[in-house]
Coordinates of C-alpha atoms and ligand atoms in Angstrom, one line a residue:
M18 CA 97.2 89.6 99.1
G19 CA 94.5 91.4 100.7
N20 CA 91.2 92.5 99.6
G21 CA 92.4 95.7 98.4
T22 CA 94.6 98.6 99.6
I23 CA 93.0 101.2 101.6
L24 CA 94.4 104.5 102.7
V25 CA 93.3 106.2 105.8
I26 CA 93.9 110.0 106.4
E27 CA 92.9 110.7 110.0
D28 CA 94.6 112.7 112.5
N29 CA 93.1 111.3 115.7
A30 CA 95.2 108.4 117.0
L31 CA 92.3 106.8 118.6
N32 CA 90.0 106.6 115.4
M33 CA 93.1 105.6 113.4
K34 CA 93.6 102.6 115.9
L35 CA 89.8 101.8 115.6
V36 CA 89.9 102.1 111.6
R37 CA 93.0 100.0 111.5
S38 CA 92.0 97.1 113.6
L39 CA 88.7 96.9 111.6
L40 CA 90.5 96.9 108.3
R41 CA 92.9 94.2 109.5
I42 CA 89.9 92.1 110.4
G43 CA 89.0 92.6 106.8
K44 CA 92.1 91.7 105.4
Y45 CA 92.7 94.8 103.6
D46 CA 96.4 96.3 103.2
I47 CA 96.4 99.7 104.9
I48 CA 98.3 102.9 104.5
E49 CA 98.1 105.7 106.9
A50 CA 98.5 109.5 107.1
K51 CA 98.0 111.8 109.8
D52 CA 97.5 115.0 107.5
A53 CA 96.3 115.8 103.9
E54 CA 99.5 116.5 102.5
K55 CA 101.2 113.4 103.3
G56 CA 97.9 111.3 102.4
I57 CA 97.9 113.0 98.8
Q58 CA 101.5 112.0 98.5
L59 CA 100.8 108.4 99.5
V60 CA 97.7 108.5 97.1
R61 CA 100.2 109.5 94.1
E62 CA 102.8 106.6 95.3
H63 CA 100.3 103.9 96.1
R64 CA 97.1 104.5 94.1
P65 CA 95.1 102.9 96.7
D66 CA 91.4 101.4 95.9
L67 CA 89.7 103.4 98.3
I68 CA 90.6 106.4 100.6
L69 CA 88.9 107.1 104.1
M70 CA 89.4 110.8 104.6
D71 CA 88.8 112.4 107.9
I72 CA 87.3 116.0 107.1
Q73 CA 88.8 117.9 110.2
L74 CA 92.5 117.7 109.7
P75 CA 95.4 119.9 110.6
G76 CA 96.5 122.2 107.8
M77 CA 94.6 121.2 104.5
D78 CA 91.2 119.8 105.5
G79 CA 89.8 116.8 104.0
L80 CA 87.3 118.6 101.8
N81 CA 90.1 120.6 100.0
A82 CA 92.2 117.4 99.8
T83 CA 89.2 115.5 98.2
R84 CA 88.8 118.4 95.6
L85 CA 92.6 118.1 94.8
I86 CA 92.3 114.2 94.3
K87 CA 89.2 114.4 92.3
D88 CA 90.5 117.3 89.9
D89 CA 93.5 115.0 88.9
P90 CA 92.3 113.0 86.1
S91 CA 94.9 110.3 86.8
L92 CA 93.4 109.9 90.4
K93 CA 89.8 111.0 90.1
D94 CA 88.6 107.2 90.0
I95 CA 90.0 106.3 93.4
K96 CA 86.9 106.2 95.9
I97 CA 87.0 108.5 98.8
I98 CA 84.6 107.8 101.6
A99 CA 84.5 110.9 104.2
L100 CA 84.8 110.3 107.8
T101 CA 82.2 112.6 109.2
S102 CA 81.6 113.7 112.7
Y103 CA 78.2 113.3 114.1
A104 CA 78.9 116.2 116.1
M105 CA 79.4 118.5 112.8
D106 CA 76.0 118.9 111.2
G107 CA 76.2 119.5 107.6
D108 CA 79.7 117.8 107.2
E109 CA 77.9 115.0 105.0
T110 CA 76.5 117.2 102.5
K111 CA 79.9 119.3 102.3
A112 CA 81.7 115.9 101.6
L113 CA 79.4 114.9 98.8
K114 CA 79.8 118.3 97.4
A115 CA 83.6 118.3 97.4
G116 CA 83.5 115.1 95.3
C117 CA 83.5 112.3 98.1
D118 CA 81.5 109.1 96.9
G119 CA 80.1 108.6 100.2
Y120 CA 80.8 109.0 103.9
I121 CA 80.9 107.2 107.1
V122 CA 79.6 108.8 110.3
K123 CA 81.8 109.0 113.4
P124 CA 81.6 107.6 116.1
I125 CA 82.1 104.7 113.8
D126 CA 79.6 101.7 113.8
T127 CA 81.9 98.8 114.1
K128 CA 79.4 96.1 113.4
N129 CA 78.4 97.8 109.8
F130 CA 81.8 99.1 109.2
L131 CA 83.4 96.4 107.0
N132 CA 80.2 95.9 105.1
T133 CA 80.0 99.3 104.1
I134 CA 83.6 99.5 103.0
E135 CA 83.0 96.4 100.9
H136 CA 79.9 97.9 99.4
F137 CA 81.7 101.2 98.5
L138 CA 84.7 99.2 97.0
N139 CA 82.1 97.2 95.0
G140 CA 80.1 100.3 93.8
E141 CA 77.0 98.8 95.1
Q142 CA 76.3 101.7 97.6
K143 CA 76.7 105.5 96.8
I144 CA 76.1 106.9 100.3
Q145 CA 75.5 105.3 103.7
P146 CA 72.5 106.9 105.1
P147 CA 73.2 108.6 108.4
I148 CA 71.9 106.9 111.5
R149 CA 70.4 109.5 113.7
Ligands
MN229 MN1 90.3 114.8 112.6

């Protein structure tokens, strides 16, 4: 038994690898998808406790995927944390507007990552302030 199930929707293999190793340290059960379509299918099948949602994805982007999940009454309580890119100015605002419960800026701050996840899971923290 882990600390909860987290679905990671991320198309970049290196980012996925990093997130996977961090979540393993945190003893979370991890489900992975490389695109939003597969991600949404896994949300319905597994009902994870939290979703880490990349914004830039092939096909449907993370914003539309978030809207779809949050529009579904049976899924809307699942927390969605956007993985926004430091380079993409305005992504954080767009993510929150789309219905994300918070965001984590990439490149990921590995020291604070697990604390941030725990805070979001416990509902203690709505938004991680961007470190700029
Ligand atoms: Mn991406």
